[in-house]
PDB file of C-alpha atoms in Angstrom:
ATOM      1  CA  MET A   1      42.640  94.199 -38.586  1.00 41.00           C
ATOM      2  CA  THR A   2      42.313  91.334 -36.126  1.00 42.00           C
ATOM      3  CA  ASP A   3      39.579  88.661 -36.023  1.00 43.00           C
ATOM      4  CA  SER A   4      38.884  89.234 -32.342  1.00 42.00           C
ATOM      5  CA  GLY A   5      35.289  90.249 -33.034  1.00 48.00           C
ATOM      6  CA  THR A   6      35.761  93.581 -31.341  1.00 53.00           C
ATOM      7  CA  GLY A   7      36.097  97.092 -32.673  1.00 56.00           C
ATOM      8  CA  PRO A   8      36.006 100.703 -31.597  1.00 58.00           C
ATOM      9  CA  THR A   9      33.434 101.011 -28.814  1.00 47.00           C
ATOM     10  CA  ASP A  10      33.002 104.771 -29.117  1.00 50.00           C
ATOM     11  CA  PHE A  11      31.562 105.406 -32.582  1.00 49.00           C
ATOM     12  CA  THR A  12      31.537 109.161 -31.979  1.00 43.00           C
ATOM     13  CA  ALA A  13      35.276 109.400 -31.335  1.00 38.00           C
ATOM     14  CA  ARG A  14      37.175 111.939 -33.417  1.00 40.00           C
ATOM     15  CA  PRO A  15      40.873 110.976 -33.570  1.00 37.00           C
ATOM     16  CA  ALA A  16      43.092 113.930 -34.391  1.00 34.00           C
ATOM     17  CA  SER A  17      44.595 111.996 -37.278  1.00 37.00           C
ATOM     18  CA  ALA A  18      41.273 111.388 -39.050  1.00 39.00           C
ATOM     19  CA  PRO A  19      41.978 111.395 -42.805  1.00 41.00           C
ATOM     20  CA  GLU A  20      40.622 114.196 -44.960  1.00 41.00           C
ATOM     21  CA  ASP A  21      41.394 112.895 -48.446  1.00 42.00           C
ATOM     22  CA  TRP A  22      38.300 110.671 -48.537  1.00 40.00           C
ATOM     23  CA  GLN A  23      36.347 113.726 -49.688  1.00 42.00           C
ATOM     24  CA  GLU A  24      38.157 113.668 -53.024  1.00 38.00           C
ATOM     25  CA  GLY A  25      35.704 111.619 -55.080  1.00 40.00           C
ATOM     26  CA  ARG A  26      33.142 110.705 -52.432  1.00 52.00           C
ATOM     27  CA  GLY A  27      32.400 107.129 -53.541  1.00 53.00           C
ATOM     28  CA  ALA A  28      36.042 106.190 -54.024  1.00 59.00           C
ATOM     29  CA  GLY A  29      36.911 108.031 -50.831  1.00 86.00           C
ATOM     30  CA  LEU A  30      34.426 105.999 -48.806  1.00 90.00           C
ATOM     31  CA  ALA A  31      35.756 102.781 -50.298  1.00 91.00           C
ATOM     32  CA  ASP A  32      39.256 103.849 -49.310  1.00 91.00           C
ATOM     33  CA  LEU A  33      38.064 104.501 -45.765  1.00 93.00           C
ATOM     34  CA  VAL A  34      36.638 100.985 -45.607  1.00 93.00           C
ATOM     35  CA  ARG A  35      39.925  99.600 -46.891  1.00 92.00           C
ATOM     36  CA  ARG A  36      41.768 101.448 -44.146  1.00 92.00           C
ATOM     37  CA  CYS A  37      39.280 100.157 -41.588  1.00 92.00           C
ATOM     38  CA  GLY A  38      40.154  96.665 -42.774  1.00 92.00           C
ATOM     39  CA  GLU A  39      43.739  97.478 -41.831  1.00 92.00           C
ATOM     40  CA  GLY A  40      42.647  98.476 -38.340  1.00 91.00           C
ATOM     41  CA  ASP A  41      42.665 102.256 -38.805  1.00 91.00           C
ATOM     42  CA  GLU A  42      40.245 103.640 -36.227  1.00 91.00           C
ATOM     43  CA  ALA A  43      40.638 107.193 -37.545  1.00 92.00           C
ATOM     44  CA  SER A  44      39.241 106.061 -40.875  1.00 92.00           C
ATOM     45  CA  PHE A  45      36.422 104.295 -39.064  1.00 93.00           C
ATOM     46  CA  ALA A  46      35.483 107.550 -37.325  1.00 93.00           C
ATOM     47  CA  ALA A  47      35.512 109.382 -40.654  1.00 93.00           C
ATOM     48  CA  LEU A  48      33.379 106.655 -42.255  1.00 93.00           C
ATOM     49  CA  TYR A  49      30.873 106.930 -39.428  1.00 94.00           C
ATOM     50  CA  ASP A  50      30.689 110.711 -39.751  1.00 92.00           C
ATOM     51  CA  ALA A  51      30.135 110.514 -43.493  1.00 92.00           C
ATOM     52  CA  THR A  52      27.424 107.845 -43.537  1.00 94.00           C
ATOM     53  CA  SER A  53      25.720 107.413 -40.164  1.00 93.00           C
ATOM     54  CA  ALA A  54      22.962 109.981 -40.777  1.00 93.00           C
ATOM     55  CA  LYS A  55      21.644 108.046 -43.790  1.00 93.00           C
ATOM     56  CA  VAL A  56      22.007 104.708 -41.997  1.00 95.00           C
ATOM     57  CA  TYR A  57      20.112 106.031 -38.983  1.00 94.00           C
ATOM     58  CA  GLY A  58      17.394 107.508 -41.179  1.00 93.00           C
ATOM     59  CA  LEU A  59      16.828 104.146 -42.838  1.00 93.00           C
ATOM     60  CA  ALA A  60      16.738 102.370 -39.485  1.00 93.00           C
ATOM     61  CA  VAL A  61      14.141 104.805 -38.123  1.00 92.00           C
ATOM     62  CA  GLN A  62      12.031 104.375 -41.243  1.00 92.00           C
ATOM     63  CA  VAL A  63      11.940 100.597 -40.766  1.00 92.00           C
ATOM     64  CA  THR A  64      11.677 100.352 -36.969  1.00 89.00           C
ATOM     65  CA  ARG A  65       9.581 103.474 -36.295  1.00 88.00           C
ATOM     66  CA  SER A  66      11.552 103.818 -33.071  1.00 87.00           C
ATOM     67  CA  PRO A  67      14.461 106.236 -32.523  1.00 89.00           C
ATOM     68  CA  GLU A  68      15.737 104.101 -29.641  1.00 87.00           C
ATOM     69  CA  ILE A  69      15.748 100.843 -31.595  1.00 89.00           C
ATOM     70  CA  ALA A  70      17.179 102.629 -34.635  1.00 91.00           C
ATOM     71  CA  ALA A  71      20.088 103.911 -32.545  1.00 92.00           C
ATOM     72  CA  GLU A  72      20.809 100.342 -31.416  1.00 91.00           C
ATOM     73  CA  VAL A  73      20.666  99.165 -35.030  1.00 93.00           C
ATOM     74  CA  VAL A  74      23.205 101.815 -36.033  1.00 94.00           C
ATOM     75  CA  GLN A  75      25.601 100.642 -33.337  1.00 94.00           C
ATOM     76  CA  GLU A  76      25.245  97.041 -34.534  1.00 94.00           C
ATOM     77  CA  VAL A  77      25.701  98.023 -38.180  1.00 95.00           C
ATOM     78  CA  TYR A  78      28.954  99.885 -37.614  1.00 95.00           C
ATOM     79  CA  LEU A  79      30.340  97.132 -35.441  1.00 94.00           C
ATOM     80  CA  MET A  80      29.575  94.712 -38.278  1.00 94.00           C
ATOM     81  CA  ALA A  81      31.110  97.137 -40.770  1.00 94.00           C
ATOM     82  CA  TRP A  82      34.308  97.287 -38.729  1.00 93.00           C
ATOM     83  CA  GLN A  83      34.466  93.515 -38.452  1.00 93.00           C
ATOM     84  CA  GLN A  84      33.711  92.908 -42.139  1.00 92.00           C
ATOM     85  CA  SER A  85      35.581  95.846 -43.671  1.00 93.00           C
ATOM     86  CA  ALA A  86      38.538  93.726 -44.789  1.00 92.00           C
ATOM     87  CA  ARG A  87      36.139  91.667 -46.944  1.00 92.00           C
ATOM     88  CA  PHE A  88      34.351  94.600 -48.580  1.00 92.00           C
ATOM     89  CA  ASP A  89      34.547  94.459 -52.388  1.00 91.00           C
ATOM     90  CA  PRO A  90      34.004  97.876 -54.048  1.00 88.00           C
ATOM     91  CA  THR A  91      33.369  96.203 -57.403  1.00 89.00           C
ATOM     92  CA  ARG A  92      30.130  94.708 -56.061  1.00 89.00           C
ATOM     93  CA  GLY A  93      28.525  97.942 -54.876  1.00 89.00           C
ATOM     94  CA  THR A  94      28.958 101.221 -53.073  1.00 91.00           C
ATOM     95  CA  VAL A  95      29.921 101.624 -49.448  1.00 93.00           C
ATOM     96  CA  LEU A  96      26.681 103.411 -48.638  1.00 92.00           C
ATOM     97  CA  GLY A  97      24.670 100.699 -50.357  1.00 93.00           C
ATOM     98  CA  TRP A  98      26.526  98.067 -48.323  1.00 94.00           C
ATOM     99  CA  LEU A  99      25.885  99.882 -45.042  1.00 95.00           C
ATOM    100  CA  CYS A 100      22.230 100.457 -45.855  1.00 94.00           C
ATOM    101  CA  THR A 101      21.795  96.773 -46.710  1.00 94.00           C
ATOM    102  CA  LEU A 102      23.257  95.840 -43.327  1.00 94.00           C
ATOM    103  CA  ALA A 103      21.012  98.396 -41.628  1.00 94.00           C
ATOM    104  CA  HIS A 104      17.863  97.206 -43.378  1.00 94.00           C
ATOM    105  CA  ARG A 105      18.510  93.581 -42.450  1.00 93.00           C
ATOM    106  CA  ARG A 106      19.273  94.408 -38.821  1.00 92.00           C
ATOM    107  CA  ALA A 107      16.259  96.719 -38.543  1.00 92.00           C
ATOM    108  CA  VAL A 108      13.893  94.098 -39.979  1.00 92.00           C
ATOM    109  CA  ASP A 109      15.352  91.517 -37.580  1.00 90.00           C
ATOM    110  CA  ARG A 110      14.733  93.843 -34.629  1.00 88.00           C
ATOM    111  CA  VAL A 111      11.145  94.555 -35.704  1.00 87.00           C
ATOM    112  CA  ARG A 112      10.452  90.839 -36.012  1.00 87.00           C
ATOM    113  CA  LYS A 113      12.069  90.169 -32.645  1.00 84.00           C
ATOM    114  CA  VAL A 114       9.932  92.788 -30.924  1.00 79.00           C
ATOM    115  CA  ALA A 115       6.810  91.378 -32.584  1.00 78.00           C
ATOM    116  CA  ARG A 116       7.678  87.851 -31.419  1.00 78.00           C
ATOM    117  CA  GLU A 117       8.300  89.051 -27.866  1.00 75.00           C
ATOM    118  CA  ARG A 118       4.989  90.866 -27.754  1.00 71.00           C
ATOM    119  CA  GLU A 119       3.207  87.828 -29.154  1.00 72.00           C
ATOM    120  CA  ARG A 120       4.783  85.614 -26.489  1.00 72.00           C
ATOM    121  CA  GLU A 121       3.835  88.073 -23.765  1.00 67.00           C
ATOM    122  CA  GLN A 122       0.254  88.192 -25.001  1.00 66.00           C
ATOM    123  CA  THR A 123       0.046  84.393 -25.214  1.00 67.00           C
ATOM    124  CA  TYR A 124       1.473  84.068 -21.703  1.00 62.00           C
ATOM    125  CA  GLU A 125      -1.023  86.592 -20.379  1.00 60.00           C
ATOM    126  CA  ASP A 126      -3.943  84.856 -22.114  1.00 59.00           C
ATOM    127  CA  GLN A 127      -2.970  81.531 -20.542  1.00 60.00           C
ATOM    128  CA  ARG A 128      -2.587  82.850 -17.030  1.00 57.00           C
ATOM    129  CA  THR A 129      -5.251  82.365 -14.394  1.00 52.00           C
ATOM    130  CA  GLY A 130      -5.762  84.123 -11.091  1.00 50.00           C
ATOM    131  CA  PRO A 131      -7.959  86.633  -9.287  1.00 49.00           C
ATOM    132  CA  PRO A 132      -8.842  89.903 -11.034  1.00 51.00           C
ATOM    133  CA  VAL A 133      -6.265  92.644 -10.638  1.00 52.00           C
ATOM    134  CA  ASP A 134      -8.730  94.982  -8.939  1.00 53.00           C
ATOM    135  CA  GLN A 135      -9.475  92.321  -6.353  1.00 50.00           C
ATOM    136  CA  THR A 136      -5.771  91.863  -5.670  1.00 46.00           C
ATOM    137  CA  TRP A 137      -5.326  95.617  -5.182  1.00 49.00           C
ATOM    138  CA  GLN A 138      -8.259  95.738  -2.760  1.00 55.00           C
ATOM    139  CA  GLU A 139      -6.672  92.959  -0.740  1.00 48.00           C
ATOM    140  CA  VAL A 140      -3.449  94.943  -0.530  1.00 48.00           C
ATOM    141  CA  GLU A 141      -5.222  98.132   0.481  1.00 51.00           C
ATOM    142  CA  GLN A 142      -7.347  96.619   3.212  1.00 48.00           C
ATOM    143  CA  GLY A 143      -5.918  97.391   6.633  1.00 42.00           C
ATOM    144  CA  MET A 144      -2.727  98.911   5.210  1.00 46.00           C
ATOM    145  CA  LYS A 145      -1.315 102.348   5.956  1.00 50.00           C
ATOM    146  CA  THR A 146      -0.127 104.545   3.123  1.00 55.00           C
ATOM    147  CA  HIS A 147       3.502 104.559   4.235  1.00 58.00           C
ATOM    148  CA  GLU A 148       3.510 100.769   4.430  1.00 61.00           C
ATOM    149  CA  VAL A 149       2.288 100.521   0.860  1.00 62.00           C
ATOM    150  CA  GLN A 150       4.923 103.041  -0.229  1.00 64.00           C
ATOM    151  CA  THR A 151       7.601 100.939   1.453  1.00 68.00           C
ATOM    152  CA  GLY A 152       6.303  97.827  -0.258  1.00 71.00           C
ATOM    153  CA  LEU A 153       6.387  99.529  -3.652  1.00 73.00           C
ATOM    154  CA  SER A 154      10.156  99.851  -3.339  1.00 73.00           C
ATOM    155  CA  THR A 155      10.426  96.056  -3.570  1.00 76.00           C
ATOM    156  CA  LEU A 156       8.905  95.959  -7.065  1.00 79.00           C
ATOM    157  CA  THR A 157      10.870  96.036 -10.281  1.00 82.00           C
ATOM    158  CA  PRO A 158      10.963  99.457 -11.955  1.00 83.00           C
ATOM    159  CA  LEU A 159       8.605  98.226 -14.702  1.00 84.00           C
ATOM    160  CA  GLN A 160       6.103  96.822 -12.195  1.00 82.00           C
ATOM    161  CA  ARG A 161       6.250  99.926 -10.011  1.00 81.00           C
ATOM    162  CA  GLU A 162       5.712 102.209 -13.003  1.00 84.00           C
ATOM    163  CA  ALA A 163       2.642 100.297 -14.183  1.00 84.00           C
ATOM    164  CA  VAL A 164       1.135 100.035 -10.685  1.00 80.00           C
ATOM    165  CA  ALA A 165       1.688 103.735 -10.022  1.00 79.00           C
ATOM    166  CA  LEU A 166       0.000 104.739 -13.283  1.00 81.00           C
ATOM    167  CA  ALA A 167      -2.993 102.505 -12.635  1.00 76.00           C
ATOM    168  CA  TYR A 168      -3.617 103.116  -8.955  1.00 71.00           C
ATOM    169  CA  TYR A 169      -2.111 106.484  -8.145  1.00 70.00           C
ATOM    170  CA  GLN A 170      -2.889 108.332 -11.350  1.00 72.00           C
ATOM    171  CA  GLY A 171      -6.095 106.497 -12.194  1.00 74.00           C
ATOM    172  CA  PHE A 172      -5.087 105.239 -15.628  1.00 78.00           C
ATOM    173  CA  THR A 173      -7.096 102.400 -17.168  1.00 79.00           C
ATOM    174  CA  TYR A 174      -5.238  99.299 -18.312  1.00 78.00           C
ATOM    175  CA  GLN A 175      -5.556 100.489 -21.915  1.00 80.00           C
ATOM    176  CA  GLU A 176      -4.148 103.891 -20.974  1.00 81.00           C
ATOM    177  CA  VAL A 177      -1.235 102.275 -19.131  1.00 83.00           C
ATOM    178  CA  ALA A 178      -0.481 100.159 -22.198  1.00 83.00           C
ATOM    179  CA  LEU A 179      -0.558 103.209 -24.470  1.00 84.00           C
ATOM    180  CA  ARG A 180       1.507 105.337 -22.069  1.00 83.00           C
ATOM    181  CA  LEU A 181       4.221 102.654 -21.772  1.00 85.00           C
ATOM    182  CA  ASP A 182       3.935 101.549 -25.427  1.00 83.00           C
ATOM    183  CA  ILE A 183       3.351  97.908 -24.514  1.00 84.00           C
ATOM    184  CA  PRO A 184       0.596  95.372 -25.353  1.00 83.00           C
ATOM    185  CA  LEU A 185      -2.518  95.469 -23.174  1.00 80.00           C
ATOM    186  CA  GLY A 186      -1.817  91.971 -21.884  1.00 80.00           C
ATOM    187  CA  THR A 187       1.683  92.995 -20.827  1.00 84.00           C
ATOM    188  CA  ALA A 188       0.315  96.015 -18.944  1.00 82.00           C
ATOM    189  CA  LYS A 189      -2.170  93.845 -17.075  1.00 82.00           C
ATOM    190  CA  ALA A 190       0.517  91.283 -16.260  1.00 83.00           C
ATOM    191  CA  ARG A 191       2.903  93.917 -14.876  1.00 84.00           C
ATOM    192  CA  ILE A 192       0.197  95.406 -12.695  1.00 83.00           C
ATOM    193  CA  ARG A 193      -1.043  92.058 -11.431  1.00 82.00           C
ATOM    194  CA  ASP A 194       2.445  90.681 -10.776  1.00 82.00           C
ATOM    195  CA  GLY A 195       3.434  93.916  -9.091  1.00 81.00           C
ATOM    196  CA  LEU A 196       0.438  93.837  -6.779  1.00 79.00           C
ATOM    197  CA  LYS A 197       1.038  90.215  -5.856  1.00 80.00           C
ATOM    198  CA  LYS A 198       4.667  90.972  -5.094  1.00 78.00           C
ATOM    199  CA  LEU A 199       3.598  93.986  -3.070  1.00 75.00           C
ATOM    200  CA  ARG A 200       1.222  91.917  -0.995  1.00 74.00           C
ATOM    201  CA  SER A 201       3.948  89.339  -0.421  1.00 75.00           C
ATOM    202  CA  ALA A 202       6.470  92.042   0.573  1.00 68.00           C
ATOM    203  CA  LEU A 203       4.014  93.358   3.154  1.00 66.00           C
ATOM    204  CA  GLY A 204       4.058  90.023   4.873  1.00 64.00           C
ATOM    205  CA  GLY A 205       0.594  88.924   3.901  1.00 52.00           C
ATOM    206  CA  GLN A 206      -0.969  91.610   6.062  1.00 46.00           C
ATOM    207  CA  ALA A 207      -3.592  92.345   3.452  1.00 40.00           C
TER     208      ALA A 207
END
């Protein structure tokens, strides 16, 4: 196996030559698959993934409480496993224990990262000053035709457009927007306010 830092990019690949003998003595078989991965055998990597990924994913979901984040953790774990397979020592623990340790660490890191990002977003929102969002929307609406507003909406980012549409076309409150998008309340308010300001700017200051 090379030290290029890369590995199989398609973890769901099923090479025709995937080994079958790993099933003879499951623990020893998994260790043998890891050994073969360390030699650069992608077929063994696919077999290792098939045999263990369900448990790794289950652990990641349990920690992150998010199927999407858990799926990303699984991808990271198996890339790390491919890169580190040549250094795996079966005398220090089982393959599944090794993979689950990697998954737990990565999942905890992701949870902490998300928490830090949300905290930063909330702090940023709390420190911001400006006119109330409702006032900004009223300024946009005044004297504007519906089709002009629709055209202006196309200039927003997808996240801004989604939040603005929920708040002002579907009548959601800020709290409801935050819950619907699974984001902090401050982030929802910021997206709506920034989106409306950008909308007003895109309309050439007509409001």
